[in-house]
Short mmCIF file of C-alpha atoms and ligand atoms in Angstrom, two decimals:
data_model
loop_
_atom_site.label_atom_id
_atom_site.label_comp_id
_atom_site.label_asym_id
_atom_site.label_seq_id
_atom_site.Cartn_x
_atom_site.Cartn_y
_atom_site.Cartn_z
CA UNK Q 1 -17.94 -28.18 38.65
CA UNK Q 2 -14.59 -29.52 39.76
CA UNK Q 3 -11.63 -29.50 37.43
CA UNK Q 4 -9.05 -31.14 39.68
CA UNK Q 5 -7.80 -33.85 37.37
CA UNK Q 6 -7.71 -31.44 34.42
CA UNK Q 7 -5.47 -29.11 36.41
CA UNK Q 8 -3.13 -31.94 37.36
CA UNK Q 9 -2.97 -33.18 33.76
CA UNK Q 10 -2.20 -29.66 32.57
CA UNK Q 11 0.65 -29.32 35.09
CA UNK Q 12 2.11 -32.57 33.79
CA UNK Q 13 1.65 -31.52 30.15
CA UNK Q 14 3.47 -28.25 30.78
CA UNK Q 15 6.61 -30.18 31.64
CA UNK Q 16 6.86 -31.76 28.21
CA UNK Q 17 4.87 -29.60 25.79
CA UNK Q 18 5.47 -25.85 25.45
CA UNK Q 19 2.67 -24.22 27.41
CA UNK Q 20 1.12 -27.65 27.85
CA UNK Q 21 -0.72 -27.45 24.54
CA UNK Q 22 -0.20 -28.12 20.86
CA UNK Q 23 -2.14 -25.05 19.74
CA UNK Q 24 -1.92 -21.85 21.81
CA UNK Q 25 -5.57 -20.82 22.25
CA UNK Q 26 -6.27 -24.04 24.13
CA UNK Q 27 -4.11 -22.87 27.03
CA UNK Q 28 -6.72 -20.38 28.41
CA UNK Q 29 -4.11 -17.58 28.31
CA UNK Q 30 -6.63 -14.86 27.53
CA UNK Q 31 -9.22 -15.99 30.08
CA UNK Q 32 -6.94 -17.22 32.86
CA UNK Q 33 -7.13 -20.54 34.67
CA UNK Q 34 -6.21 -23.91 33.24
CA UNK Q 35 -7.80 -25.77 30.37
CA UNK Q 36 -10.23 -28.62 30.62
CA UNK Q 37 -8.82 -31.98 29.53
CA UNK Q 38 -11.28 -33.95 27.48
CA UNK Q 39 -11.66 -37.68 27.74
CA UNK Q 40 -14.33 -38.24 25.12
CA UNK Q 41 -17.23 -36.61 23.36
CA UNK Q 42 -20.55 -37.59 21.86
CA UNK Q 43 -23.14 -35.44 20.13
CA UNK Q 44 -23.32 -31.99 21.69
CA UNK Q 45 -21.34 -32.95 24.78
CA UNK Q 46 -17.76 -33.15 25.92
CA UNK Q 47 -16.86 -35.40 28.84
CA UNK Q 48 -13.80 -34.25 30.72
CA UNK Q 49 -11.25 -36.09 32.81
CA UNK Q 50 -13.05 -35.12 36.02
CA UNK Q 51 -16.24 -36.74 34.83
CA UNK Q 52 -18.03 -33.45 34.04
CA UNK Q 53 -20.35 -33.24 31.07
CA UNK Q 54 -20.00 -29.99 29.15
CA UNK Q 55 -22.23 -28.54 26.45
CA UNK Q 56 -19.81 -27.77 23.64
CA UNK Q 57 -19.85 -24.58 21.57
CA UNK Q 58 -16.40 -25.09 20.04
CA UNK Q 59 -17.04 -28.20 17.97
CA UNK Q 60 -13.27 -28.74 17.69
CA UNK Q 61 -13.22 -25.18 16.26
CA UNK Q 62 -15.69 -26.06 13.57
CA UNK Q 63 -15.39 -29.58 12.16
CA UNK Q 64 -18.01 -31.29 14.36
CA UNK Q 65 -20.95 -29.64 12.67
CA UNK Q 66 -23.11 -32.73 13.18
CA UNK Q 67 -21.95 -33.32 16.74
CA UNK Q 68 -19.06 -35.30 18.15
CA UNK Q 69 -18.31 -38.90 17.28
CA UNK Q 70 -20.98 -38.81 14.59
CA UNK Q 71 -21.72 -42.45 13.71
CA UNK Q 72 -21.34 -42.33 9.90
CA UNK Q 73 -17.95 -40.63 10.25
CA UNK Q 74 -16.71 -42.93 13.01
CA UNK Q 75 -17.86 -46.01 11.11
CA UNK Q 76 -16.18 -44.87 7.90
CA UNK Q 77 -12.90 -44.23 9.69
CA UNK Q 78 -12.88 -47.49 11.65
CA UNK Q 79 -13.62 -49.56 8.57
CA UNK Q 80 -10.90 -47.78 6.59
CA UNK Q 81 -8.31 -48.04 9.34
CA UNK Q 82 -8.47 -51.81 9.21
CA UNK Q 83 -7.21 -51.67 5.63
CA UNK Q 84 -4.23 -49.47 6.39
CA UNK Q 85 -3.90 -45.79 7.18
CA UNK Q 86 -1.68 -44.48 4.40
CA UNK Q 87 -0.08 -45.81 1.24
CA UNK Q 88 1.48 -42.76 -0.36
CA UNK Q 89 -0.29 -43.87 -3.52
CA UNK Q 90 -3.60 -42.78 -5.04
CA UNK Q 91 -6.88 -44.21 -3.76
CA UNK Q 92 -10.40 -44.10 -5.15
CA UNK Q 93 -11.68 -42.35 -2.00
CA UNK Q 94 -9.71 -39.22 -2.98
CA UNK Q 95 -11.59 -38.96 -6.26
CA UNK Q 96 -14.91 -39.62 -4.54
CA UNK Q 97 -14.53 -36.78 -2.06
CA UNK Q 98 -13.06 -34.46 -4.72
CA UNK Q 99 -16.00 -35.13 -7.03
CA UNK Q 100 -18.50 -34.56 -4.25
CA UNK Q 101 -16.83 -31.32 -3.07
CA UNK Q 102 -16.72 -29.97 -6.62
CA UNK Q 103 -20.42 -30.75 -7.03
CA UNK Q 104 -21.34 -28.93 -3.80
CA UNK Q 105 -19.27 -25.76 -4.17
CA UNK Q 106 -19.83 -23.16 -6.89
CA UNK Q 107 -17.07 -21.93 -9.25
CA UNK Q 108 -14.59 -24.77 -8.74
CA UNK Q 109 -13.54 -27.50 -11.16
CA UNK Q 110 -10.71 -29.15 -9.28
CA UNK Q 111 -9.62 -29.46 -5.68
CA UNK Q 112 -6.40 -30.53 -4.00
CA UNK Q 113 -6.26 -31.96 -0.50
CA UNK Q 114 -3.68 -31.07 2.13
CA UNK Q 115 -3.44 -31.66 5.88
CA UNK Q 116 -4.58 -28.40 7.47
CA UNK Q 117 -6.20 -25.05 6.82
CA UNK Q 118 -2.79 -23.45 7.20
CA UNK Q 119 -1.40 -25.55 4.39
CA UNK Q 120 -4.44 -24.83 2.24
CA UNK Q 121 -4.05 -21.05 2.55
CA UNK Q 122 -0.29 -21.15 2.14
CA UNK Q 123 -0.64 -23.22 -1.01
CA UNK Q 124 -3.48 -21.07 -2.37
CA UNK Q 125 -1.29 -17.99 -2.12
CA UNK Q 126 1.62 -19.73 -3.81
CA UNK Q 127 -0.70 -20.78 -6.61
CA UNK Q 128 -2.04 -17.23 -6.96
CA UNK Q 129 1.51 -15.89 -7.10
CA UNK Q 130 2.59 -18.52 -9.59
CA UNK Q 131 -0.47 -17.94 -11.75
CA UNK Q 132 -0.25 -14.14 -11.82
CA UNK Q 133 3.55 -13.83 -11.69
CA UNK Q 134 3.14 -11.27 -8.89
CA UNK Q 135 4.36 -11.25 -5.30
CA UNK Q 136 2.13 -9.14 -3.10
CA UNK Q 137 -0.94 -10.27 -1.23
CA UNK Q 138 -3.58 -8.20 0.55
CA UNK Q 139 -4.96 -9.49 3.83
CA UNK Q 140 -7.24 -7.90 6.40
CA UNK Q 141 -6.37 -7.04 9.98
CA UNK Q 142 -8.00 -9.56 12.27
CA UNK Q 143 -8.40 -12.27 9.62
CA UNK Q 144 -6.59 -15.52 10.32
CA UNK Q 145 -5.33 -17.72 7.53
CA UNK Q 146 -3.23 -20.17 9.50
CA UNK Q 147 0.24 -19.72 10.93
CA UNK Q 148 2.42 -19.61 7.82
CA UNK Q 149 4.88 -16.70 7.55
CA UNK Q 150 3.00 -14.54 5.07
CA UNK Q 151 -0.11 -14.35 7.25
CA UNK Q 152 1.33 -13.53 10.67
CA UNK Q 153 1.29 -9.83 10.05
CA UNK Q 154 -0.37 -7.34 12.37
CA UNK Q 155 -2.08 -4.06 11.60
CA UNK Q 156 0.36 -1.88 13.56
CA UNK Q 157 -0.52 1.79 13.51
CA UNK Q 158 -1.40 2.23 9.87
CA UNK Q 159 -3.33 -0.25 7.82
CA UNK Q 160 -1.98 1.20 4.59
CA UNK Q 161 1.67 0.60 5.33
CA UNK Q 162 3.77 -2.49 4.81
CA UNK Q 163 3.08 -5.12 7.39
CA UNK Q 164 5.45 -5.89 10.18
CA UNK Q 165 5.64 -9.45 11.46
CA UNK Q 166 3.77 -10.10 14.70
CA UNK Q 167 5.75 -13.18 15.52
CA UNK Q 168 9.51 -13.37 15.83
CA UNK Q 169 10.73 -15.77 13.17
CA UNK Q 170 8.76 -14.19 10.34
CA UNK Q 171 11.35 -12.57 8.06
CA UNK Q 172 10.83 -8.91 7.21
CA UNK Q 173 11.35 -9.85 3.58
CA UNK Q 174 8.28 -12.06 3.74
CA UNK Q 175 6.25 -9.56 5.71
CA UNK Q 176 6.80 -6.81 3.18
CA UNK Q 177 4.83 -8.68 0.55
CA UNK Q 178 1.76 -8.86 2.78
CA UNK Q 179 -0.28 -5.67 2.57
CA UNK Q 180 -2.81 -4.93 5.25
CA UNK Q 181 -6.29 -3.58 4.75
CA UNK Q 182 -9.25 -2.96 7.02
CA UNK Q 183 -12.22 -5.31 7.01
CA UNK Q 184 -15.40 -3.72 5.69
CA UNK Q 185 -13.40 -0.79 4.30
CA UNK Q 186 -13.15 -1.09 0.51
CA UNK Q 187 -11.30 2.23 0.31
CA UNK Q 188 -8.38 0.75 2.27
CA UNK Q 189 -8.10 -1.91 -0.43
CA UNK Q 190 -8.45 0.51 -3.30
CA UNK Q 191 -5.58 2.59 -1.92
CA UNK Q 192 -3.35 -0.49 -1.81
CA UNK Q 193 -4.18 -1.38 -5.41
CA UNK Q 194 -3.46 2.15 -6.60
CA UNK Q 195 -0.07 2.14 -4.87
CA UNK Q 196 0.92 -1.37 -6.02
CA UNK Q 197 -0.81 -1.64 -9.40
CA UNK Q 198 0.85 -4.57 -11.12
CA UNK Q 199 2.29 -6.24 -8.04
CA UNK Q 200 -0.77 -7.64 -6.30
CA UNK Q 201 -1.32 -11.34 -6.88
CA UNK Q 202 -4.34 -11.77 -4.67
CA UNK Q 203 -6.64 -10.65 -1.93
CA UNK Q 204 -7.18 -13.28 0.74
CA UNK Q 205 -10.16 -12.86 3.04
CA UNK Q 206 -12.50 -14.69 5.37
CA UNK Q 207 -15.73 -13.82 3.54
CA UNK Q 208 -17.47 -13.98 6.89
CA UNK Q 209 -14.78 -13.40 9.47
CA UNK Q 210 -14.61 -15.76 12.42
CA UNK Q 211 -11.27 -15.04 13.99
CA UNK Q 212 -12.05 -11.64 15.49
CA UNK Q 213 -15.39 -12.81 16.71
CA UNK Q 214 -17.94 -13.34 14.00
CA UNK Q 215 -17.98 -10.37 11.64
CA UNK Q 216 -20.27 -10.02 8.66
CA UNK Q 217 -19.25 -8.35 5.44
CA UNK Q 218 -21.27 -5.18 4.91
CA UNK Q 219 -23.30 -4.70 1.76
CA UNK Q 220 -21.04 -3.96 -1.19
CA UNK Q 221 -17.76 -4.78 0.57
CA UNK Q 222 -17.01 -8.14 -1.01
CA UNK Q 223 -18.58 -7.01 -4.29
CA UNK Q 224 -16.08 -4.15 -4.21
CA UNK Q 225 -13.18 -6.56 -3.70
CA UNK Q 226 -14.42 -8.68 -6.59
CA UNK Q 227 -14.43 -5.73 -8.96
CA UNK Q 228 -11.06 -4.43 -7.79
CA UNK Q 229 -9.56 -7.87 -8.43
CA UNK Q 230 -11.10 -7.92 -11.90
CA UNK Q 231 -9.89 -4.41 -12.65
CA UNK Q 232 -6.30 -5.06 -11.57
CA UNK Q 233 -5.98 -8.69 -12.68
CA UNK Q 234 -5.58 -10.06 -9.14
CA UNK Q 235 -7.21 -13.21 -7.77
CA UNK Q 236 -9.81 -13.21 -5.02
CA UNK Q 237 -9.13 -15.95 -2.48
CA UNK Q 238 -11.96 -16.84 -0.11
CA UNK Q 239 -10.61 -18.52 2.98
CA UNK Q 240 -13.56 -20.77 3.72
CA UNK Q 241 -11.73 -22.92 6.25
CA UNK Q 242 -14.43 -21.91 8.75
CA UNK Q 243 -17.39 -21.16 6.51
CA UNK Q 244 -16.96 -23.93 3.93
CA UNK Q 245 -19.59 -26.68 4.31
CA UNK Q 246 -20.78 -24.89 7.48
CA UNK Q 247 -22.93 -22.03 6.19
CA UNK Q 248 -24.26 -23.97 3.22
CA UNK Q 249 -23.19 -26.74 0.87
CA UNK Q 250 -21.42 -24.11 -1.20
CA UNK Q 251 -20.19 -22.08 1.77
CA UNK Q 252 -20.00 -18.29 1.75
CA UNK Q 253 -19.81 -18.12 -2.03
CA UNK Q 254 -23.28 -19.64 -2.20
CA UNK Q 255 -24.75 -17.68 0.70
CA UNK Q 256 -23.41 -14.33 -0.45
CA UNK Q 257 -23.59 -14.93 -4.18
CA UNK Q 258 -20.03 -13.83 -4.82
CA UNK Q 259 -17.53 -15.71 -6.95
CA UNK Q 260 -14.03 -16.33 -5.61
CA UNK Q 261 -11.11 -17.38 -7.81
CA UNK Q 262 -9.58 -19.73 -5.27
CA UNK Q 263 -11.33 -21.19 -2.23
CA UNK Q 264 -9.61 -22.79 0.75
CA UNK Q 265 -11.13 -25.35 3.08
CA UNK Q 266 -10.37 -27.06 6.36
CA UNK Q 267 -12.30 -28.00 9.49
CA UNK Q 268 -15.67 -29.46 8.31
CA UNK Q 269 -14.18 -30.90 5.11
CA UNK Q 270 -12.10 -33.33 7.19
CA UNK Q 271 -14.91 -34.46 9.49
CA UNK Q 272 -12.52 -34.09 12.42
CA UNK Q 273 -9.41 -35.53 10.76
CA UNK Q 274 -6.48 -33.27 9.74
CA UNK Q 275 -7.61 -32.12 6.31
CA UNK Q 276 -7.42 -28.92 4.32
CA UNK Q 277 -8.02 -28.28 0.64
CA UNK Q 278 -7.88 -25.58 -1.97
CA UNK Q 279 -9.88 -25.39 -5.14
CA UNK Q 280 -10.37 -23.30 -8.24
CA UNK Q 281 -11.32 -23.50 -11.88
CA UNK Q 282 -9.27 -25.67 -14.26
CA UNK Q 283 -7.31 -22.81 -15.77
CA UNK Q 284 -5.81 -21.95 -12.37
CA UNK Q 285 -5.58 -25.43 -10.83
CA UNK Q 286 -3.70 -26.75 -13.87
CA UNK Q 287 -0.79 -24.53 -12.87
CA UNK Q 288 -0.09 -26.96 -10.02
CA UNK Q 289 2.53 -29.69 -10.23
CA UNK Q 290 2.55 -32.21 -11.83
CA UNK Q 291 0.52 -30.46 -14.57
CA UNK Q 292 2.11 -27.07 -14.12
CA UNK Q 293 5.15 -25.42 -12.54
CA UNK Q 294 3.74 -24.42 -9.12
CA UNK Q 295 5.05 -26.98 -6.65
CA UNK Q 296 2.94 -28.34 -3.82
CA UNK Q 297 3.03 -31.80 -2.23
CA UNK Q 298 2.36 -33.85 0.91
CA UNK Q 299 3.33 -37.31 2.14
CA UNK Q 300 0.07 -37.84 4.01
CA UNK Q 301 -2.11 -35.59 1.86
CA UNK Q 302 -5.33 -37.35 0.88
CA UNK Q 303 -4.60 -40.35 3.09
CA UNK Q 304 -7.46 -42.85 3.18
CA UNK Q 305 -8.31 -42.32 6.84
CA UNK Q 306 -8.71 -38.57 6.52
CA UNK Q 307 -10.49 -38.81 3.18
CA UNK Q 308 -13.00 -41.36 4.43
CA UNK Q 309 -13.89 -39.10 7.38
CA UNK Q 310 -14.29 -36.10 5.08
CA UNK Q 311 -16.27 -38.10 2.55
CA UNK Q 312 -18.66 -39.37 5.22
CA UNK Q 313 -19.13 -35.84 6.54
CA UNK Q 314 -19.72 -34.22 3.15
CA UNK Q 315 -22.07 -37.04 2.12
CA UNK Q 316 -24.17 -36.41 5.22
CA UNK Q 317 -24.36 -32.69 4.50
CA UNK Q 318 -25.06 -33.24 0.82
CA UNK Q 319 -27.90 -35.62 1.57
CA UNK Q 320 -29.33 -33.58 4.44
CA UNK Q 321 -29.08 -29.95 3.37
CA UNK Q 322 -31.84 -29.13 5.89
CA UNK Q 323 -29.02 -29.35 8.46
CA UNK Q 324 -27.92 -25.84 7.57
CA UNK Q 325 -31.41 -24.45 8.15
CA UNK Q 326 -31.77 -26.32 11.42
CA UNK Q 327 -28.40 -24.98 12.61
CA UNK Q 328 -29.29 -21.46 11.63
CA UNK Q 329 -32.59 -21.66 13.55
CA UNK Q 330 -30.85 -22.97 16.64
CA UNK Q 331 -28.24 -20.24 16.46
CA UNK Q 332 -30.90 -17.59 16.03
CA UNK Q 333 -32.75 -18.99 19.05
CA UNK Q 334 -29.58 -18.80 21.13
CA UNK Q 335 -28.89 -15.29 19.87
CA UNK Q 336 -32.35 -14.04 20.83
CA UNK Q 337 -32.22 -15.80 24.18
CA UNK Q 338 -28.83 -14.42 25.20
CA UNK Q 339 -29.69 -10.92 23.97
CA UNK Q 340 -32.93 -10.94 25.96
CA UNK Q 341 -31.10 -11.92 29.17
CA UNK Q 342 -28.20 -9.51 28.76
CA UNK Q 343 -30.64 -6.69 28.01
CA UNK Q 344 -32.68 -7.59 31.07
CA UNK Q 345 -29.56 -7.29 33.22
CA UNK Q 346 -28.36 -4.16 31.45
CA UNK Q 347 -25.10 -5.72 30.25
CA UNK Q 348 -23.77 -3.77 27.24
CA UNK Q 349 -23.10 -6.17 24.41
CA UNK Q 350 -23.20 -6.86 20.68
CA UNK Q 351 -24.05 -10.22 19.20
CA UNK Q 352 -22.93 -11.05 15.67
CA UNK Q 353 -24.24 -14.09 13.89
CA UNK Q 354 -24.22 -15.79 10.52
CA UNK Q 355 -25.61 -19.27 10.05
CA UNK Q 356 -24.17 -21.38 12.86
CA UNK Q 357 -21.39 -18.94 13.78
CA UNK Q 358 -22.06 -16.49 16.60
CA UNK Q 359 -20.07 -14.24 18.92
CA UNK Q 360 -20.93 -12.14 21.96
CA UNK Q 361 -18.92 -8.93 22.38
CA UNK Q 362 -19.08 -6.93 25.59
CA UNK Q 363 -18.99 -3.50 24.03
CA UNK Q 364 -21.40 -0.71 23.09
CA UNK Q 365 -19.68 -0.24 19.73
CA UNK Q 366 -20.96 -1.99 16.63
CA UNK Q 367 -18.44 -4.75 15.87
CA UNK Q 368 -17.54 -4.60 12.18
CA UNK Q 369 -13.74 -4.89 12.01
CA UNK Q 370 -10.73 -5.74 14.15
CA UNK Q 371 -10.54 -2.40 15.96
CA UNK Q 372 -14.19 -2.42 16.99
CA UNK Q 373 -13.89 -6.07 18.01
CA UNK Q 374 -10.94 -5.10 20.22
CA UNK Q 375 -13.14 -2.65 22.15
CA UNK Q 376 -14.78 -5.63 23.87
CA UNK Q 377 -14.27 -5.65 27.64
CA UNK Q 378 -12.01 -8.62 28.27
CA UNK Q 379 -12.60 -8.63 32.04
CA UNK Q 380 -16.30 -9.07 31.43
CA UNK Q 381 -15.57 -11.78 28.88
CA UNK Q 382 -13.37 -13.62 31.39
CA UNK Q 383 -16.11 -13.57 34.01
CA UNK Q 384 -18.63 -14.67 31.40
CA UNK Q 385 -16.41 -17.48 30.17
CA UNK Q 386 -15.63 -18.87 33.62
CA UNK Q 387 -19.19 -18.38 34.82
CA UNK Q 388 -20.45 -20.41 31.87
CA UNK Q 389 -17.76 -23.06 32.32
CA UNK Q 390 -18.83 -23.41 35.93
CA UNK Q 391 -22.34 -24.08 34.66
CA UNK Q 392 -20.99 -26.81 32.39
CA UNK Q 393 -20.86 -24.85 29.15
CA UNK Q 394 -17.70 -24.85 27.10
CA UNK Q 395 -17.22 -21.65 25.10
CA UNK Q 396 -14.14 -20.71 23.08
CA UNK Q 397 -11.60 -19.39 25.61
CA UNK Q 398 -11.10 -16.10 23.80
CA UNK Q 399 -13.28 -13.11 23.01
CA UNK Q 400 -11.87 -13.16 19.48
CA UNK Q 401 -13.21 -16.56 18.54
CA UNK Q 402 -16.54 -17.35 17.02
CA UNK Q 403 -18.67 -20.04 18.65
CA UNK Q 404 -19.64 -22.94 16.42
CA UNK Q 405 -22.96 -24.66 16.90
CA UNK Q 406 -23.40 -28.30 16.08
CA UNK Q 407 -26.66 -29.88 15.01
CA UNK Q 408 -26.66 -32.35 17.89
CA UNK Q 409 -27.50 -29.46 20.24
CA UNK Q 410 -31.09 -29.73 21.41
CA UNK Q 411 -33.40 -26.87 22.32
CA UNK Q 412 -33.09 -28.08 25.93
CA UNK Q 413 -29.34 -27.54 25.65
CA UNK Q 414 -29.93 -24.05 24.28
CA UNK Q 415 -32.43 -23.23 27.03
CA UNK Q 416 -29.99 -24.53 29.62
CA UNK Q 417 -27.33 -22.25 28.10
CA UNK Q 418 -29.63 -19.21 28.12
CA UNK Q 419 -30.60 -19.91 31.75
CA UNK Q 420 -26.92 -20.13 32.64
CA UNK Q 421 -26.42 -16.66 31.17
CA UNK Q 422 -29.32 -15.47 33.35
CA UNK Q 423 -27.60 -16.90 36.43
CA UNK Q 424 -24.23 -15.30 35.82
CA UNK Q 425 -25.28 -12.00 34.20
CA UNK Q 426 -25.63 -10.17 37.56
CA UNK Q 427 -21.92 -10.76 38.19
CA UNK Q 428 -20.79 -9.36 34.83
C1 PLP C 501 -8.70 -22.46 11.42
C2 PLP C 501 -8.45 -21.54 10.29
C3 PLP C 501 -7.30 -21.65 9.49
C4 PLP C 501 -6.18 -22.57 9.82
O1 PLP C 501 -6.54 -23.91 9.77
P1 PLP C 501 -5.64 -24.99 10.56
O2 PLP C 501 -6.26 -26.29 10.19
O3 PLP C 501 -5.77 -24.63 12.01
O4 PLP C 501 -4.26 -24.84 10.08
C5 PLP C 501 -7.22 -20.85 8.38
N1 PLP C 501 -8.19 -19.98 8.07
C6 PLP C 501 -9.30 -19.84 8.82
C7 PLP C 501 -10.35 -18.88 8.42
C8 PLP C 501 -9.45 -20.60 9.97
O5 PLP C 501 -10.53 -20.43 10.73
#
């Protein structure tokens, strides 16, 4: 594959956009080389500016669960656009998508739409703080909840200590209210509750983590968080920006059978438009302005273009729930195929998978939290990534990102992908 034009476009972009990209992971920093510039996409494929066709396992980081440029979504958006893109006034479409989302997801009565997953998580935490009258929030090392101040906190040396910001620009004062715990380690959470009894407003967690590779919650872990929250009067926030409407109609709550107090959404819920949302039961949601004192707003929030894309997407998933099964079967097929090949070539690896999320880690250690995920051999991942790209397969350009399958992928595409692994495995 030749990526000449992409390289030239990237060089030009770097002159005017910091790092040439509008979101850092796109820049290929952790795998080296320069990113592929996309011209268009349809179904399971991306078409780049050099005329290459790539099989896509990013799905715009999740939203394109039914494949790119999915007709019902594109039609809904084009029809809406002709009538105007934003009015800053209520529209019926907002109620339609809200009603549908509430019917699909367990334990929520009301939902509010914003413009990104970041905004959704930021607003969910404000609501939890406003509702409980407490300041501190527990998050887990390796979980990503968007780029707002309170969440850009790293583990540092001790998970039990106050967080320190891992980006300049995050005030220490903000960081000190974010407490860090270890994924799959309920004791680390219990310790934080015991030390900060009446100060913890909420736990925020990716119920199935996708931002340190795909990591599954072990038996009893989330149940333990639920009971700690109940015991100490804190709220449990499930960040379902990745898992919502991807693992099942009702997301991780439905799949795992655990009730969250607040749920955040993004990605699939917008059908590829900039949409996020947060939802809860009436008692909590009614604390939001204009009903209650917790302020939250947005000029373009719930705009008709974004809402029509999201509504078309959710309608498809609601009417064709077999999609989730089909996706899971495809992902399992890919999992088995890649594992068989890597085993054949003696490449040490772990594959984690849940529904249509999957990640390959080049390590001998079981990957169950951020530290074990970080044991992955990044040199091997780089070779794997570029080897696959050369075969026309676009994987997330970071070992810490989950792959997202879309239902437009055919078994031929999956076989092609597995064969590509067979080709490059000897060089790993
Ligand atoms: C992507 C993501 C976010 C942030 O969403 P943006 O739309 O990128 O702001 C938050 N939480 C999780 C779990 C995510 O995967």
